[in-house]
Amino acid sequence: MTKSNVNRGREKLLVNDIHKAKTILKNINWNFYQRSTFSPHEVHPFNCRRHHWYPATFVPEIPFTLIEVLTLPNAVVYDPFAGIGTTYFQALLLNRKPIATEICSVAVEYMRSLFILFNSEITFDRLKWDFKEMRKDFNPRKDYTSNVPKNVLIDKLRPWYSEYTLKQLSFLFIKEASCSDKAMKAAMQISISAILKTVSSQDRGWGCIADNVLPKQKQVKDKEVFDLFNKHVNRLFKDISEYLKYVMYGYDSLYKELSEKQTIFHEDVRECKEIPNNFVDLVVTSPPYPNMTDYVTSQRLSYYFLGFDLTDRDLEIGARSRRARKDSIDRYLEVMQRANEVTSQKIKSGGYACYVMPAFNMDNKNNSIRRRIVQKVLSSMDEYDLIKEEEYERILPTIRRSHNIKWASLEREKIYLFRKV
Ligand SMILES: C[S@@+](CC[C@H](N)C(=O)[O-])C[C@H]1O[C@@H](n2cnc3c(N)ncnc32)[C@H](O)[C@@H]1O
């Protein structure tokens, strides 16, 4: 790691009074049917999942509201299970200092690339023009697949795409690897990674990709890559430039300060050595739920593109792929407790932790078991000095529930607010 670590040392607690905060939080409609109007500024939540498909991300309104109500500017906001950075980027836009840990390398790269693009000095119109021009170099008769950069695992990617689709992708892999403009490279990496699943011939959802179910010969079809890629890049630039118009005073100097440090760590939360103890003002997180999702292997195609090793999955808490193991639920409890113990050590005394956790119905045996285990995780928080202050319930939007059969039975989730004694 070339950059210095987050600053060490004991800092002042930068949180709002618990009683005042609770009065505000009690009156929030956590279903967020309408855009939050709480913010006195024009800054509003940034939706990371508009720019990359990743399972079970939370709506940006949740961390945005919690950060704004519970902390003061410059507070340190940490997400131990950061995913694609929904908490990280709300904290950044609200002039707080974000930190993230995450084991999925693809999610870590996404956050790092997105951070590069949140720089108000970037001229997005010039980049848009460069992307439009780039496509003109593509020659459909040329074989690009044999010239892809060494890190791209082209033989692993081959069975998922038609020859023509892979040729277009290979052209983009080559362009991305040779790109010397930092912002352009970041935008390419995000957008290539984001479209790999859609342009693959496996159209039966992320579960098949996670389980390595290759498309059958009759499923293989040609897909147009460039239109989708350009659509992604343009949406990314449009959204970020729109958000950067409304950042608050002090954003640019905070961004510069953060650029000189490493704040996004590829680390197992249970080990987390990069973040000093008693350093964080607020944790906002949604931990993996028991046996419901395979975060790492669902991103298999992006792992092959980026040349990363899928062994990240060995560190994944709550993985769906381990659901058939007899001890998977007990193991979930054990590892979540360890994760919470370490996370609590990072929080300053008087700081807060907000956990978004599932509220399972008792409608079937599996859900009853999951509900019991989640309750155990939550009731053990006080062993780590995290005392529950409040809980808020929200109804999950149907779009998220329709995503997979296991999510379909999950109608509600709760936001738990703890205070570190
Ligand atoms: C529910 S998702 C978080 C999504 C995030 N809130 C967002 O909106 O992008 C849970 C995340 O925990 C990560 N995770 C699982 N085990 C982990 C571990 N041991 N250490 C760090 N992160 C882990 C998963 O890879 C996944 O990205």
CSV table of C-alpha atoms and ligand atoms in Angstrom, one decimal:
chain,number,residue,atom,x,y,z
A,1,MET,CA,0.0,0.0,0.0
A,2,THR,CA,1.6,3.3,-1.1
A,3,LYS,CA,-0.7,5.7,0.7
A,4,SER,CA,-0.5,6.3,4.4
A,5,ASN,CA,-3.1,4.8,6.7
A,6,VAL,CA,-6.1,6.7,8.1
A,7,ASN,CA,-4.8,9.2,10.6
A,8,ARG,CA,-4.1,7.7,14.0
A,9,GLY,CA,-4.8,9.4,17.4
A,10,ARG,CA,-7.6,10.2,19.7
A,11,GLU,CA,-10.0,12.7,18.2
A,12,LYS,CA,-13.0,14.7,19.5
A,13,LEU,CA,-16.4,12.9,19.4
A,14,LEU,CA,-18.3,14.4,16.5
A,15,VAL,CA,-21.9,13.2,17.1
A,16,ASN,CA,-25.2,14.9,17.8
A,17,ASP,CA,-27.1,14.6,21.2
A,18,ILE,CA,-28.9,11.2,21.4
A,19,HIS,CA,-32.2,12.7,22.6
A,20,LYS,CA,-32.4,15.3,19.9
A,21,ALA,CA,-31.4,12.7,17.3
A,22,LYS,CA,-34.0,10.2,18.4
A,23,THR,CA,-36.7,12.8,18.2
A,24,ILE,CA,-35.8,13.4,14.6
A,25,LEU,CA,-35.3,9.7,13.7
A,26,LYS,CA,-38.7,8.7,15.2
A,27,ASN,CA,-40.5,11.0,12.7
A,28,ILE,CA,-38.8,9.6,9.6
A,29,ASN,CA,-40.7,7.5,7.2
A,30,TRP,CA,-38.1,4.8,6.7
A,31,ASN,CA,-39.9,3.3,3.7
A,32,PHE,CA,-38.7,6.4,1.8
A,33,TYR,CA,-41.6,6.3,-0.6
A,34,GLN,CA,-40.7,9.8,-1.4
A,35,ARG,CA,-37.3,11.3,-1.6
A,36,SER,CA,-36.0,12.5,1.8
A,37,THR,CA,-36.8,16.2,2.4
A,38,PHE,CA,-35.0,16.4,5.7
A,39,SER,CA,-31.8,17.8,4.2
A,40,PRO,CA,-31.5,21.5,4.5
A,41,HIS,CA,-29.0,21.5,1.7
A,42,GLU,CA,-29.4,20.5,-2.0
A,43,VAL,CA,-27.1,17.5,-1.4
A,44,HIS,CA,-29.2,14.4,-1.7
A,45,PRO,CA,-28.5,10.6,-1.5
A,46,PHE,CA,-26.3,9.1,-4.2
A,47,ASN,CA,-27.4,5.7,-5.5
A,48,CYS,CA,-24.4,3.5,-6.0
A,49,ARG,CA,-26.4,0.6,-7.4
A,50,ARG,CA,-27.5,2.7,-10.4
A,51,HIS,CA,-23.9,2.1,-11.6
A,52,HIS,CA,-23.2,-1.5,-10.8
A,53,TRP,CA,-25.3,-4.5,-10.2
A,54,TYR,CA,-24.4,-6.0,-6.7
A,55,PRO,CA,-26.7,-8.0,-4.5
A,56,ALA,CA,-28.6,-6.7,-1.5
A,57,THR,CA,-27.3,-3.1,-1.3
A,58,PHE,CA,-29.4,-0.8,0.8
A,59,VAL,CA,-31.2,2.3,-0.3
A,60,PRO,CA,-28.9,5.4,0.0
A,61,GLU,CA,-31.6,7.3,2.0
A,62,ILE,CA,-30.9,5.0,5.0
A,63,PRO,CA,-27.2,5.9,5.5
A,64,PHE,CA,-27.7,9.5,4.3
A,65,THR,CA,-30.4,10.2,6.9
A,66,LEU,CA,-28.5,8.4,9.8
A,67,ILE,CA,-25.2,10.2,9.0
A,68,GLU,CA,-26.9,13.6,8.7
A,69,VAL,CA,-28.9,13.3,11.9
A,70,LEU,CA,-26.4,11.5,14.1
A,71,THR,CA,-23.1,13.2,13.3
A,72,LEU,CA,-21.4,16.5,12.7
A,73,PRO,CA,-19.3,17.5,9.6
A,74,ASN,CA,-15.8,15.8,9.7
A,75,ALA,CA,-17.1,12.9,11.8
A,76,VAL,CA,-15.5,9.5,10.9
A,77,VAL,CA,-18.2,7.2,9.4
A,78,TYR,CA,-17.3,3.5,9.0
A,79,ASP,CA,-19.0,0.7,7.1
A,80,PRO,CA,-17.4,-2.7,8.1
A,81,PHE,CA,-19.4,-4.5,5.4
A,82,ALA,CA,-19.2,-1.8,2.8
A,83,GLY,CA,-20.4,-3.6,-0.3
A,84,ILE,CA,-20.3,-1.1,-3.2
A,85,GLY,CA,-20.0,1.9,-0.8
A,86,THR,CA,-23.5,3.2,-0.2
A,87,THR,CA,-22.6,4.4,3.2
A,88,TYR,CA,-19.1,5.6,2.1
A,89,PHE,CA,-20.4,7.9,-0.6
A,90,GLN,CA,-23.2,9.4,1.4
A,91,ALA,CA,-20.6,10.3,4.1
A,92,LEU,CA,-18.4,11.8,1.5
A,93,LEU,CA,-21.2,14.0,0.0
A,94,LEU,CA,-22.1,15.1,3.5
A,95,ASN,CA,-18.5,16.2,4.3
A,96,ARG,CA,-17.9,13.4,6.8
A,97,LYS,CA,-14.8,11.2,6.6
A,98,PRO,CA,-15.7,7.8,5.3
A,99,ILE,CA,-13.9,4.5,5.9
A,100,ALA,CA,-14.8,1.1,4.5
A,101,THR,CA,-13.7,-2.5,4.8
A,102,GLU,CA,-15.0,-5.2,2.4
A,103,ILE,CA,-13.7,-8.7,1.4
A,104,CYS,CA,-15.1,-8.7,-2.1
A,105,SER,CA,-12.3,-7.4,-4.4
A,106,VAL,CA,-14.8,-6.4,-7.1
A,107,ALA,CA,-16.7,-4.2,-4.7
A,108,VAL,CA,-13.5,-2.7,-3.4
A,109,GLU,CA,-12.3,-1.8,-6.9
A,110,TYR,CA,-15.7,-0.3,-7.6
A,111,MET,CA,-15.5,1.9,-4.5
A,112,ARG,CA,-11.9,3.0,-5.4
A,113,SER,CA,-12.8,3.8,-9.0
A,114,LEU,CA,-16.0,5.7,-8.0
A,115,PHE,CA,-13.9,7.7,-5.5
A,116,ILE,CA,-11.6,8.8,-8.3
A,117,LEU,CA,-14.6,10.1,-10.2
A,118,PHE,CA,-16.0,12.2,-7.3
A,119,ASN,CA,-13.3,14.8,-8.0
A,120,SER,CA,-14.9,18.2,-9.0
A,121,GLU,CA,-11.8,19.0,-11.2
A,122,ILE,CA,-12.8,16.4,-13.7
A,123,THR,CA,-14.2,17.7,-17.0
A,124,PHE,CA,-16.8,15.0,-17.7
A,125,ASP,CA,-17.8,16.4,-21.2
A,126,ARG,CA,-14.3,15.9,-22.5
A,127,LEU,CA,-14.4,12.3,-21.2
A,128,LYS,CA,-17.7,11.6,-22.9
A,129,TRP,CA,-16.3,12.8,-26.2
A,130,ASP,CA,-13.2,10.5,-25.8
A,131,PHE,CA,-15.5,7.5,-25.2
A,132,LYS,CA,-17.6,8.3,-28.2
A,133,GLU,CA,-14.5,8.5,-30.4
A,134,MET,CA,-12.9,5.3,-28.9
A,135,ARG,CA,-15.5,3.0,-30.4
A,136,LYS,CA,-14.5,4.1,-34.0
A,137,ASP,CA,-11.3,2.1,-33.6
A,138,PHE,CA,-13.2,-1.2,-33.3
A,139,ASN,CA,-12.6,-3.5,-36.3
A,140,PRO,CA,-15.1,-6.5,-36.3
A,141,ARG,CA,-12.8,-8.6,-38.4
A,142,LYS,CA,-9.9,-8.3,-36.0
A,143,ASP,CA,-9.3,-10.9,-33.3
A,144,TYR,CA,-8.9,-9.0,-30.1
A,145,THR,CA,-9.2,-12.0,-27.7
A,146,SER,CA,-5.6,-13.1,-28.2
A,147,ASN,CA,-4.3,-9.7,-27.3
A,148,VAL,CA,-6.1,-9.0,-24.0
A,149,PRO,CA,-4.0,-7.9,-21.0
A,150,LYS,CA,-2.4,-10.8,-19.1
A,151,ASN,CA,-4.4,-10.2,-16.0
A,152,VAL,CA,-7.7,-10.8,-17.8
A,153,LEU,CA,-8.7,-14.5,-17.4
A,154,ILE,CA,-10.0,-14.8,-21.0
A,155,ASP,CA,-10.3,-18.6,-21.0
A,156,LYS,CA,-12.6,-18.4,-17.9
A,157,LEU,CA,-14.7,-15.7,-19.6
A,158,ARG,CA,-15.0,-17.5,-23.0
A,159,PRO,CA,-17.8,-20.0,-22.2
A,160,TRP,CA,-20.1,-17.2,-20.9
A,161,TYR,CA,-20.2,-15.2,-24.2
A,162,SER,CA,-20.6,-15.6,-27.9
A,163,GLU,CA,-17.5,-15.1,-30.0
A,164,TYR,CA,-18.7,-11.7,-31.3
A,165,THR,CA,-19.6,-10.5,-27.8
A,166,LEU,CA,-16.3,-11.5,-26.4
A,167,LYS,CA,-14.5,-9.8,-29.3
A,168,GLN,CA,-16.2,-6.5,-28.3
A,169,LEU,CA,-15.4,-7.0,-24.6
A,170,SER,CA,-11.8,-7.9,-25.4
A,171,PHE,CA,-11.5,-4.6,-27.4
A,172,LEU,CA,-12.7,-2.7,-24.2
A,173,PHE,CA,-10.3,-4.8,-21.9
A,174,ILE,CA,-7.4,-3.7,-24.2
A,175,LYS,CA,-8.5,0.0,-24.2
A,176,GLU,CA,-8.9,0.0,-20.4
A,177,ALA,CA,-5.5,-1.5,-19.7
A,178,SER,CA,-3.8,1.0,-22.0
A,179,CYS,CA,-5.7,4.0,-20.7
A,180,SER,CA,-3.4,6.6,-19.0
A,181,ASP,CA,-6.2,9.0,-17.9
A,182,LYS,CA,-7.0,8.0,-14.3
A,183,ALA,CA,-10.7,9.2,-14.5
A,184,MET,CA,-11.3,7.5,-17.8
A,185,LYS,CA,-9.8,4.3,-16.6
A,186,ALA,CA,-11.9,4.4,-13.5
A,187,ALA,CA,-15.1,4.9,-15.5
A,188,MET,CA,-14.1,2.1,-17.9
A,189,GLN,CA,-13.5,-0.3,-15.1
A,190,ILE,CA,-16.8,0.4,-13.4
A,191,SER,CA,-18.8,0.2,-16.6
A,192,ILE,CA,-17.2,-2.9,-18.0
A,193,SER,CA,-17.6,-4.7,-14.7
A,194,ALA,CA,-21.2,-3.5,-14.5
A,195,ILE,CA,-22.3,-4.9,-17.9
A,196,LEU,CA,-20.5,-8.2,-17.9
A,197,LYS,CA,-23.5,-10.1,-16.5
A,198,THR,CA,-26.1,-8.5,-18.9
A,199,VAL,CA,-24.1,-9.2,-22.0
A,200,SER,CA,-23.3,-12.8,-20.9
A,201,SER,CA,-25.4,-15.6,-22.4
A,202,GLN,CA,-26.4,-16.8,-19.0
A,203,ASP,CA,-29.7,-14.9,-18.5
A,204,ARG,CA,-31.1,-17.0,-15.6
A,205,GLY,CA,-29.9,-14.6,-12.9
A,206,TRP,CA,-27.0,-14.1,-10.5
A,207,GLY,CA,-27.6,-17.5,-8.8
A,208,CYS,CA,-26.5,-19.4,-11.9
A,209,ILE,CA,-23.4,-17.2,-12.2
A,210,ALA,CA,-22.6,-17.7,-8.5
A,211,ASP,CA,-23.0,-21.5,-8.9
A,212,ASN,CA,-20.9,-21.5,-12.1
A,213,VAL,CA,-23.7,-22.8,-14.3
A,214,LEU,CA,-22.4,-22.1,-17.8
A,215,PRO,CA,-24.9,-21.2,-20.5
A,216,LYS,CA,-25.9,-24.1,-22.7
A,217,GLN,CA,-24.9,-24.0,-26.4
A,218,LYS,CA,-28.4,-23.1,-27.5
A,219,GLN,CA,-28.5,-20.2,-25.0
A,220,VAL,CA,-25.4,-18.6,-26.5
A,221,LYS,CA,-26.3,-15.3,-28.3
A,222,ASP,CA,-24.6,-12.3,-29.7
A,223,LYS,CA,-25.1,-9.1,-27.6
A,224,GLU,CA,-24.3,-5.5,-28.6
A,225,VAL,CA,-21.7,-4.4,-26.0
A,226,PHE,CA,-20.8,-0.8,-27.0
A,227,ASP,CA,-24.3,0.8,-26.8
A,228,LEU,CA,-24.8,-0.6,-23.3
A,229,PHE,CA,-21.3,0.4,-22.3
A,230,ASN,CA,-21.7,4.0,-23.5
A,231,LYS,CA,-25.1,4.2,-21.8
A,232,HIS,CA,-23.5,3.2,-18.5
A,233,VAL,CA,-20.6,5.6,-18.9
A,234,ASN,CA,-22.9,8.5,-19.8
A,235,ARG,CA,-25.3,7.8,-16.9
A,236,LEU,CA,-22.3,7.6,-14.5
A,237,PHE,CA,-20.9,11.0,-15.7
A,238,LYS,CA,-24.3,12.6,-15.7
A,239,ASP,CA,-25.1,11.5,-12.1
A,240,ILE,CA,-21.7,12.4,-10.6
A,241,SER,CA,-21.4,15.8,-12.3
A,242,GLU,CA,-25.0,16.5,-11.1
A,243,TYR,CA,-24.1,15.6,-7.5
A,244,LEU,CA,-20.8,17.6,-7.6
A,245,LYS,CA,-22.8,20.8,-8.4
A,246,TYR,CA,-24.4,20.7,-4.9
A,247,VAL,CA,-21.6,19.6,-2.6
A,248,MET,CA,-21.2,21.8,0.5
A,249,TYR,CA,-18.5,24.2,1.3
A,250,GLY,CA,-15.3,22.4,2.3
A,251,TYR,CA,-15.9,19.3,0.1
A,252,ASP,CA,-12.9,20.0,-2.2
A,253,SER,CA,-10.4,20.2,0.7
A,254,LEU,CA,-11.9,17.1,2.3
A,255,TYR,CA,-11.7,15.2,-1.0
A,256,LYS,CA,-8.1,16.2,-1.4
A,257,GLU,CA,-7.3,15.2,2.2
A,258,LEU,CA,-8.9,11.8,1.6
A,259,SER,CA,-7.2,11.3,-1.8
A,260,GLU,CA,-3.9,11.3,0.1
A,261,LYS,CA,-4.9,8.4,2.4
A,262,GLN,CA,-6.2,4.9,2.0
A,263,THR,CA,-9.7,4.7,3.4
A,264,ILE,CA,-11.1,1.7,1.4
A,265,PHE,CA,-9.6,-1.5,2.7
A,266,HIS,CA,-9.8,-5.0,1.2
A,267,GLU,CA,-10.0,-6.6,4.6
A,268,ASP,CA,-11.9,-9.1,6.7
A,269,VAL,CA,-13.9,-7.1,9.2
A,270,ARG,CA,-12.9,-9.7,11.9
A,271,GLU,CA,-9.2,-8.9,11.4
A,272,CYS,CA,-9.4,-5.2,10.6
A,273,LYS,CA,-6.0,-3.9,11.5
A,274,GLU,CA,-6.0,-0.8,9.3
A,275,ILE,CA,-8.4,1.2,11.5
A,276,PRO,CA,-7.3,2.3,14.9
A,277,ASN,CA,-9.4,1.6,18.0
A,278,ASN,CA,-11.6,4.4,19.4
A,279,PHE,CA,-11.4,6.2,16.0
A,280,VAL,CA,-15.0,6.1,14.5
A,281,ASP,CA,-17.9,8.4,15.4
A,282,LEU,CA,-20.6,6.4,13.6
A,283,VAL,CA,-20.9,2.9,12.0
A,284,VAL,CA,-23.7,2.5,9.4
A,285,THR,CA,-23.9,-1.0,8.0
A,286,SER,CA,-26.0,-3.8,6.6
A,287,PRO,CA,-24.2,-7.1,7.4
A,288,PRO,CA,-24.7,-10.2,5.2
A,289,TYR,CA,-27.8,-12.0,6.2
A,290,PRO,CA,-27.6,-15.8,7.1
A,291,ASN,CA,-27.3,-18.1,4.1
A,292,MET,CA,-29.0,-15.7,1.6
A,293,THR,CA,-26.4,-14.3,-0.8
A,294,ASP,CA,-23.1,-15.2,-2.5
A,295,TYR,CA,-21.5,-11.8,-2.8
A,296,VAL,CA,-18.2,-12.9,-4.1
A,297,THR,CA,-19.2,-15.6,-6.6
A,298,SER,CA,-22.1,-13.5,-7.9
A,299,GLN,CA,-19.4,-11.2,-9.2
A,300,ARG,CA,-17.5,-14.1,-10.8
A,301,LEU,CA,-17.3,-12.5,-14.3
A,302,SER,CA,-15.9,-9.3,-12.9
A,303,TYR,CA,-13.3,-11.3,-10.9
A,304,TYR,CA,-12.2,-12.9,-14.2
A,305,PHE,CA,-12.0,-9.5,-15.9
A,306,LEU,CA,-10.0,-7.9,-13.1
A,307,GLY,CA,-7.8,-11.0,-12.7
A,308,PHE,CA,-8.6,-11.5,-9.0
A,309,ASP,CA,-8.7,-14.7,-7.1
A,310,LEU,CA,-12.1,-16.1,-6.0
A,311,THR,CA,-10.6,-17.2,-2.7
A,312,ASP,CA,-12.2,-14.0,-1.2
A,313,ARG,CA,-15.2,-16.3,-0.8
A,314,ASP,CA,-13.5,-18.2,2.0
A,315,LEU,CA,-13.8,-15.1,4.2
A,316,GLU,CA,-17.4,-14.3,3.3
A,317,ILE,CA,-19.8,-14.3,6.2
A,318,GLY,CA,-23.3,-15.9,5.7
A,319,ALA,CA,-22.6,-17.2,2.2
A,320,ARG,CA,-25.6,-18.9,0.5
A,321,SER,CA,-23.2,-21.6,-0.9
A,322,ARG,CA,-22.7,-22.9,2.6
A,323,ARG,CA,-26.4,-23.2,3.4
A,324,ALA,CA,-26.4,-27.0,3.2
A,325,ARG,CA,-23.8,-27.4,5.9
A,326,LYS,CA,-25.3,-28.4,9.2
A,327,ASP,CA,-23.4,-25.9,11.2
A,328,SER,CA,-23.9,-22.9,8.9
A,329,ILE,CA,-26.3,-21.1,11.1
A,330,ASP,CA,-24.3,-21.6,14.3
A,331,ARG,CA,-21.2,-20.6,12.4
A,332,TYR,CA,-23.0,-17.4,11.2
A,333,LEU,CA,-23.7,-16.4,14.9
A,334,GLU,CA,-20.1,-17.1,15.9
A,335,VAL,CA,-18.5,-15.0,13.1
A,336,MET,CA,-21.0,-12.2,13.3
A,337,GLN,CA,-20.3,-11.9,17.0
A,338,ARG,CA,-16.5,-11.7,16.3
A,339,ALA,CA,-17.2,-9.1,13.6
A,340,ASN,CA,-19.3,-7.0,16.0
A,341,GLU,CA,-16.7,-7.2,18.8
A,342,VAL,CA,-14.0,-5.9,16.5
A,343,THR,CA,-16.3,-3.2,15.0
A,344,SER,CA,-17.2,-2.0,18.4
A,345,GLN,CA,-13.5,-1.6,19.3
A,346,LYS,CA,-13.2,1.0,16.5
A,347,ILE,CA,-16.0,3.2,17.8
A,348,LYS,CA,-15.2,6.1,20.2
A,349,SER,CA,-17.0,6.0,23.5
A,350,GLY,CA,-20.3,7.9,23.0
A,351,GLY,CA,-20.3,7.1,19.3
A,352,TYR,CA,-23.1,5.3,17.5
A,353,ALA,CA,-23.6,2.1,15.4
A,354,CYS,CA,-26.6,1.5,13.1
A,355,TYR,CA,-27.3,-2.0,11.8
A,356,VAL,CA,-29.8,-2.8,9.2
A,357,MET,CA,-31.0,-6.3,9.9
A,358,PRO,CA,-33.7,-8.6,8.4
A,359,ALA,CA,-37.1,-9.0,10.2
A,360,PHE,CA,-38.0,-12.5,9.1
A,361,ASN,CA,-41.5,-13.8,9.3
A,362,MET,CA,-42.1,-17.1,11.1
A,363,ASP,CA,-43.8,-18.5,8.0
A,364,ASN,CA,-41.5,-21.4,7.5
A,365,LYS,CA,-38.9,-23.4,9.4
A,366,ASN,CA,-35.8,-21.8,7.7
A,367,ASN,CA,-37.1,-18.3,8.4
A,368,SER,CA,-37.8,-19.1,12.1
A,369,ILE,CA,-34.2,-20.4,12.4
A,370,ARG,CA,-32.9,-17.3,10.7
A,371,ARG,CA,-35.0,-15.0,12.9
A,372,ARG,CA,-33.7,-16.7,16.1
A,373,ILE,CA,-30.1,-16.3,15.0
A,374,VAL,CA,-30.5,-12.7,14.1
A,375,GLN,CA,-32.1,-12.0,17.5
A,376,LYS,CA,-29.1,-13.7,19.1
A,377,VAL,CA,-26.6,-11.6,17.1
A,378,LEU,CA,-28.5,-8.4,18.2
A,379,SER,CA,-28.9,-9.4,21.8
A,380,SER,CA,-25.2,-10.1,22.2
A,381,MET,CA,-24.2,-6.5,21.1
A,382,ASP,CA,-24.2,-5.3,24.7
A,383,GLU,CA,-21.3,-7.7,25.5
A,384,TYR,CA,-19.3,-5.5,23.2
A,385,ASP,CA,-20.5,-2.2,24.9
A,386,LEU,CA,-23.1,-1.5,22.3
A,387,ILE,CA,-26.3,-0.6,24.0
A,388,LYS,CA,-29.5,-0.5,22.0
A,389,GLU,CA,-31.2,2.9,21.9
A,390,GLU,CA,-34.0,2.4,19.4
A,391,GLU,CA,-35.2,0.4,16.4
A,392,TYR,CA,-37.0,1.5,13.3
A,393,GLU,CA,-38.9,-0.8,10.9
A,394,ARG,CA,-39.1,-0.5,7.2
A,395,ILE,CA,-41.0,-2.4,4.5
A,396,LEU,CA,-38.8,-3.8,1.7
A,397,PRO,CA,-39.7,-2.6,-1.8
A,398,THR,CA,-41.1,-5.4,-3.9
A,399,ILE,CA,-38.4,-4.9,-6.5
A,400,ARG,CA,-35.8,-6.1,-4.0
A,401,ARG,CA,-38.0,-8.9,-2.9
A,402,SER,CA,-38.6,-10.2,-6.4
A,403,HIS,CA,-34.8,-10.4,-6.9
A,404,ASN,CA,-34.7,-14.0,-5.5
A,405,ILE,CA,-36.9,-16.5,-3.9
A,406,LYS,CA,-35.3,-16.2,-0.5
A,407,TRP,CA,-35.7,-12.5,-0.5
A,408,ALA,CA,-39.4,-12.9,-1.6
A,409,SER,CA,-40.4,-14.0,1.9
A,410,LEU,CA,-38.5,-11.2,3.6
A,411,GLU,CA,-40.9,-8.3,3.7
A,412,ARG,CA,-39.5,-6.1,6.4
A,413,GLU,CA,-36.1,-5.1,7.8
A,414,LYS,CA,-35.2,-3.1,10.9
A,415,ILE,CA,-32.6,-0.4,11.6
A,416,TYR,CA,-31.1,-0.8,15.1
A,417,LEU,CA,-29.4,2.2,16.7
A,418,PHE,CA,-26.8,1.4,19.4
A,419,ARG,CA,-24.6,3.7,21.5
A,420,LYS,CA,-21.1,2.7,22.6
A,421,VAL,CA,-20.7,3.2,26.3
B,1,LIG,C1,-25.5,-6.6,2.6
B,1,LIG,S1,-23.9,-6.4,1.8
B,1,LIG,C2,-23.6,-4.7,2.1
B,1,LIG,C3,-24.1,-3.8,1.0
B,1,LIG,C4,-23.8,-2.4,1.3
B,1,LIG,N1,-24.6,-1.9,2.4
B,1,LIG,C5,-24.1,-1.6,0.0
B,1,LIG,O1,-25.2,-0.9,0.0
B,1,LIG,O2,-23.4,-1.7,-1.0
B,1,LIG,C6,-22.8,-7.2,2.9
B,1,LIG,C7,-21.4,-7.1,2.5
B,1,LIG,O3,-20.6,-7.8,3.5
B,1,LIG,C8,-19.4,-8.3,2.8
B,1,LIG,N2,-18.7,-9.3,3.7
B,1,LIG,C9,-19.1,-10.6,3.9
B,1,LIG,N3,-18.2,-11.1,4.8
B,1,LIG,C10,-17.3,-10.1,5.1
B,1,LIG,C11,-16.1,-10.1,5.9
B,1,LIG,N4,-15.7,-11.1,6.6
B,1,LIG,N5,-15.5,-8.9,6.0
B,1,LIG,C12,-15.9,-7.8,5.3
B,1,LIG,N6,-16.9,-7.8,4.5
B,1,LIG,C13,-17.6,-8.9,4.4
B,1,LIG,C14,-20.0,-8.9,1.5
B,1,LIG,O4,-19.0,-9.1,0.6
B,1,LIG,C15,-21.1,-7.9,1.2
B,1,LIG,O5,-20.5,-6.9,0.2
